[in-house]
Coordinates of C-alpha atoms in Angstrom, one line a residue:
M1 CA 16.6 62.9 -1.0
D2 CA 17.1 60.0 -3.5
A3 CA 15.3 56.6 -3.7
A4 CA 18.2 54.7 -2.0
E5 CA 18.2 57.1 1.0
L6 CA 14.4 57.0 1.4
L7 CA 14.3 53.2 1.3
N8 CA 17.2 52.9 3.7
R9 CA 15.5 55.1 6.3
Y10 CA 12.2 53.3 5.7
G11 CA 14.0 50.1 6.3
T12 CA 15.3 51.3 9.7
G13 CA 11.6 52.0 10.8
V14 CA 11.2 55.7 9.7
R15 CA 7.7 56.3 8.4
D16 CA 7.2 60.0 8.4
F17 CA 8.7 61.8 5.3
S18 CA 6.2 64.7 5.3
G19 CA 7.0 67.6 2.9
V20 CA 10.1 66.0 1.3
D21 CA 10.9 66.8 -2.4
L22 CA 10.8 63.5 -4.3
R23 CA 10.0 64.8 -7.7
R24 CA 10.9 62.4 -10.5
I25 CA 12.0 59.8 -8.0
S26 CA 11.8 56.1 -9.1
L27 CA 10.1 53.9 -6.5
S28 CA 8.4 51.3 -8.7
R29 CA 7.5 48.1 -6.8
A30 CA 8.8 49.6 -3.5
D31 CA 7.3 48.4 -0.3
L32 CA 6.0 51.6 1.3
Y33 CA 3.3 50.3 3.6
Q34 CA 1.9 53.0 5.9
I35 CA 4.4 55.5 4.8
C36 CA 3.6 59.3 5.4
L37 CA 4.3 61.5 2.5
K38 CA 1.9 64.3 3.6
D39 CA 2.5 67.6 1.7
A40 CA 5.4 65.9 -0.2
I41 CA 6.4 66.6 -3.8
L42 CA 6.2 63.5 -6.0
S43 CA 5.5 65.1 -9.4
G44 CA 6.8 63.0 -12.3
A45 CA 7.7 60.2 -9.9
S46 CA 7.4 56.5 -10.8
L47 CA 5.5 54.4 -8.3
A48 CA 4.1 51.8 -10.5
D49 CA 3.2 48.5 -8.6
A50 CA 4.3 50.1 -5.4
D51 CA 2.8 49.0 -2.1
L52 CA 1.2 52.2 -0.6
R53 CA -1.5 50.5 1.5
G54 CA -2.5 52.7 4.4
A55 CA -0.2 55.5 3.4
D56 CA -0.8 59.2 4.3
L57 CA -0.6 61.0 1.0
S58 CA -2.7 64.0 2.0
K59 CA -2.2 67.1 -0.2
T60 CA 0.8 65.4 -1.9
D61 CA 1.8 66.7 -5.3
F62 CA 1.6 63.8 -7.7
V63 CA 1.3 65.8 -11.0
G64 CA 2.3 63.6 -13.9
A65 CA 3.4 60.7 -11.6
R66 CA 3.1 57.0 -12.6
L67 CA 1.1 54.9 -10.2
N68 CA 0.0 52.1 -12.6
G69 CA -0.9 48.9 -10.7
A70 CA -0.1 50.5 -7.3
S71 CA -1.9 49.2 -4.2
L72 CA -3.4 52.1 -2.4
V73 CA -6.0 50.2 -0.3
G74 CA -7.0 52.3 2.7
A75 CA -4.6 55.2 1.8
T76 CA -5.4 58.9 2.4
L77 CA -5.1 61.2 -0.5
Y78 CA -7.3 64.0 0.8
G79 CA -6.6 67.1 -1.2
A80 CA -3.9 65.5 -3.3
D81 CA -3.0 66.8 -6.7
L82 CA -3.2 63.9 -9.1
T83 CA -3.5 65.9 -12.2
Q84 CA -2.5 63.9 -15.4
V85 CA -1.4 61.0 -13.1
E86 CA -1.2 57.5 -14.7
M87 CA -3.1 55.1 -12.3
R88 CA -4.2 52.3 -14.6
S89 CA -5.5 49.2 -12.8
A90 CA -4.7 50.7 -9.4
D91 CA -6.4 49.2 -6.4
L92 CA -8.1 52.2 -4.7
Y93 CA -10.3 50.1 -2.4
R94 CA -11.5 52.4 0.6
V95 CA -9.2 55.3 -0.4
D96 CA -9.9 58.8 0.8
L97 CA -9.9 61.0 -2.3
R98 CA -11.9 63.8 -0.9
Q99 CA -11.2 67.2 -2.5
A100 CA -8.5 65.4 -4.7
C101 CA -7.8 66.8 -8.2
L102 CA -7.6 64.0 -10.8
K103 CA -8.1 66.2 -13.8
G104 CA -7.0 64.4 -17.0
A105 CA -5.8 61.4 -14.9
D106 CA -5.6 57.9 -16.7
L107 CA -7.6 55.6 -14.3
Y108 CA -8.4 52.9 -16.8
E109 CA -9.9 49.8 -15.1
S110 CA -9.1 51.2 -11.6
D111 CA -11.1 49.9 -8.6
F112 CA -13.0 52.7 -6.7
R113 CA -15.1 50.5 -4.5
E114 CA -15.9 52.2 -1.2
V115 CA -13.7 55.1 -2.2
N116 CA -14.6 58.5 -0.6
L117 CA -14.8 61.0 -3.6
E118 CA -16.6 63.8 -2.0
G119 CA -15.7 67.0 -3.9
A120 CA -13.1 65.4 -6.1
N121 CA -12.3 66.7 -9.6
L122 CA -12.4 64.0 -12.3
C123 CA -12.9 66.2 -15.2
E124 CA -11.3 64.9 -18.4
A125 CA -10.2 61.8 -16.7
S126 CA -10.0 58.4 -18.4
L127 CA -12.1 56.1 -16.4
R128 CA -12.9 53.5 -19.0
G129 CA -13.8 50.2 -17.5
A130 CA -13.4 51.5 -14.0
N131 CA -15.3 50.0 -11.1
F132 CA -17.6 52.5 -9.4
R133 CA -20.2 50.0 -8.2
Q134 CA -22.3 51.5 -5.4
V135 CA -20.0 54.4 -5.0
K136 CA -21.2 57.8 -3.8
L137 CA -20.3 60.3 -6.5
D138 CA -22.0 63.2 -4.9
Q139 CA -20.7 66.6 -5.8
V140 CA -18.0 65.0 -8.0
K141 CA -17.0 66.9 -11.1
L142 CA -17.0 64.6 -14.2
H143 CA -17.4 66.9 -17.2
D144 CA -15.6 65.6 -20.3
A145 CA -14.6 62.4 -18.5
D146 CA -14.5 59.1 -20.4
L147 CA -16.6 56.5 -18.5
R148 CA -17.1 54.1 -21.5
G149 CA -17.7 50.6 -20.3
A150 CA -17.4 51.6 -16.5
D151 CA -19.4 49.7 -13.9
L152 CA -21.5 52.3 -12.2
R153 CA -24.3 50.0 -10.9
G154 CA -26.0 51.5 -7.9
A155 CA -23.9 54.6 -7.7
S156 CA -25.3 57.8 -6.2
W157 CA -25.0 61.0 -8.3
L158 CA -26.4 63.9 -6.2
G159 CA -25.1 67.2 -7.6
V160 CA -22.6 65.6 -10.0
E161 CA -21.4 67.6 -13.1
L162 CA -21.7 65.4 -16.1
I163 CA -21.3 67.9 -18.9
R164 CA -20.1 66.1 -22.1
A165 CA -19.1 62.9 -20.3
Y166 CA -18.9 59.7 -22.3
F167 CA -20.9 56.8 -21.1
E168 CA -21.1 54.5 -24.2
E169 CA -21.8 50.9 -23.0
A170 CA -21.4 51.8 -19.4
N171 CA -23.5 50.1 -16.7
L172 CA -25.5 52.5 -14.8
S173 CA -28.4 50.3 -13.7
Y174 CA -30.0 50.8 -10.3
A175 CA -28.2 54.1 -10.0
N176 CA -29.8 57.2 -8.4
M177 CA -29.5 60.1 -10.9
G178 CA -32.5 62.1 -10.1
G179 CA -32.2 65.7 -11.2
V180 CA -28.8 65.2 -12.8
S181 CA -27.8 67.2 -15.8
F182 CA -26.3 65.1 -18.6
D183 CA -25.7 68.2 -20.9
G184 CA -23.9 67.0 -24.1
A185 CA -23.2 63.5 -22.6
N186 CA -23.1 60.5 -24.8
L187 CA -25.0 57.5 -23.3
Q188 CA -25.2 55.4 -26.5
K189 CA -25.9 51.7 -25.6
A190 CA -25.6 52.4 -21.9
N191 CA -27.4 50.2 -19.5
M192 CA -29.6 52.5 -17.3
S193 CA -32.2 49.9 -16.4
C194 CA -34.1 50.3 -13.1
S195 CA -32.3 53.7 -12.5
I196 CA -33.8 56.8 -11.1
L197 CA -33.7 59.8 -13.6
S198 CA -36.7 61.6 -12.3
G199 CA -36.4 65.3 -13.4
A200 CA -33.0 64.7 -15.0
N201 CA -31.8 66.9 -17.8
L202 CA -31.2 64.8 -21.0
T203 CA -31.8 67.5 -23.6
E204 CA -30.4 66.2 -27.0
V205 CA -28.5 63.5 -25.3
N206 CA -27.6 60.4 -27.3
L207 CA -29.4 57.5 -25.7
S208 CA -29.7 55.4 -28.9
G209 CA -29.7 51.7 -28.2
A210 CA -29.7 52.3 -24.4
S211 CA -31.5 50.1 -22.0
L212 CA -33.9 52.1 -19.9
K213 CA -36.2 49.2 -18.9
G214 CA -38.1 50.0 -15.8
T215 CA -36.2 53.4 -15.4
K216 CA -37.9 56.3 -13.7
L217 CA -37.9 59.2 -16.2
D218 CA -40.9 61.1 -14.8
Q219 CA -40.6 64.8 -15.4
A220 CA -37.2 64.3 -17.1
N221 CA -36.3 66.6 -19.9
L222 CA -35.8 64.6 -23.0
Y223 CA -36.2 67.3 -25.6
G224 CA -34.6 66.3 -28.9
A225 CA -33.0 63.3 -27.3
N226 CA -31.9 60.4 -29.5
L227 CA -33.8 57.4 -28.1
S228 CA -33.8 55.4 -31.4
N229 CA -33.7 51.5 -30.7
A230 CA -33.8 52.2 -26.9
D231 CA -35.5 49.7 -24.6
L232 CA -38.0 51.8 -22.6
T233 CA -40.1 48.7 -21.5
Q234 CA -42.1 49.5 -18.4
A235 CA -40.3 52.9 -18.1
D236 CA -41.9 55.7 -16.1
L237 CA -42.2 58.7 -18.5
K238 CA -45.0 60.6 -16.7
M239 CA -44.8 64.3 -17.4
A240 CA -41.6 63.8 -19.3
D241 CA -40.7 66.3 -22.1
L242 CA -40.2 64.1 -25.3
T243 CA -40.7 67.0 -27.7
S244 CA -38.8 66.4 -31.0
A245 CA -37.2 63.3 -29.5
D246 CA -36.2 60.5 -31.8
L247 CA -38.0 57.3 -30.6
S248 CA -37.7 55.5 -33.9
Y249 CA -37.8 51.7 -33.3
A250 CA -37.7 52.2 -29.6
N251 CA -39.5 49.7 -27.4
L252 CA -42.2 51.5 -25.2
T253 CA -44.1 48.3 -24.3
G254 CA -45.9 49.0 -20.9
A255 CA -44.3 52.4 -20.6
D256 CA -46.3 55.1 -18.6
L257 CA -46.6 58.2 -20.9
W258 CA -49.3 59.9 -18.9
G259 CA -49.0 63.7 -19.4
A260 CA -45.9 63.3 -21.5
H261 CA -45.2 66.0 -24.1
M262 CA -44.5 64.3 -27.5
T263 CA -45.0 67.1 -30.0
A264 CA -42.9 66.3 -33.2
A265 CA -41.5 63.2 -31.6
N266 CA -40.4 60.5 -34.2
L267 CA -42.2 57.2 -33.5
H268 CA -41.5 55.5 -36.8
G269 CA -41.2 51.8 -36.1
A270 CA -41.6 52.2 -32.4
I271 CA -43.4 49.6 -30.3
L272 CA -46.1 51.5 -28.4
P273 CA -47.1 50.9 -24.8
D274 CA -50.1 48.7 -25.8
G275 CA -47.6 46.5 -27.8
T276 CA -48.6 47.7 -31.3
R277 CA -45.9 48.9 -33.7
Q278 CA -46.1 52.3 -35.1
G279 CA -46.1 52.4 -38.9

């Protein structure tokens, strides 16, 4: 089926195109409101700026497709294969992306508000500047993902895989990341103020210049972490492992270090909890 035939049938009121082969089809800017393309093949297709609001795209093959600027508000993409898809600045408000594969996808500045991402694979995806504010990211795979500058305020991270993820200058304030492993992640200059990181694994993670003001880091593993120039004002570091951590020029004013392990930690130039500066 080509684009002309599909659009002609759609214009006559047909909405169900389940299972059709539309690979490499060009439907940019097309009005496909509430269309059903369940189990269809759209690999390599161009759907940039298309209106796909309320569409049923369950288990659809979008590998390598272009959906930049598309409106997918309320669409169902359950189990869809979006590997290497281009979806820059797409409107994904309230989209169902459960079990979807977005590995290596380009989702720069896309809007994920109220999106259901349960069990989704976002490994190696470009998510720079994306909006994940208050989104549930529970059980999502994000290792090697690029989240630089992303808005992750108030997000939930239960059971998330964050191996080698990039979070430079991302906003993770008020997020719940208790027990999460940031193995090899980069959090340089990230805003993590007032977040919950109790029991999190931050071994040798780069947190230089990060804002951890009022953050709960009790029992967190910060062994060898780079916390130079970090703002740890009023942070809860009870029983945290700061062995060999670099805390040079960090601000620890009012921080709770009860029971913290600080063997071989570098405190040169740091402001201590009582407000005095370490020489």
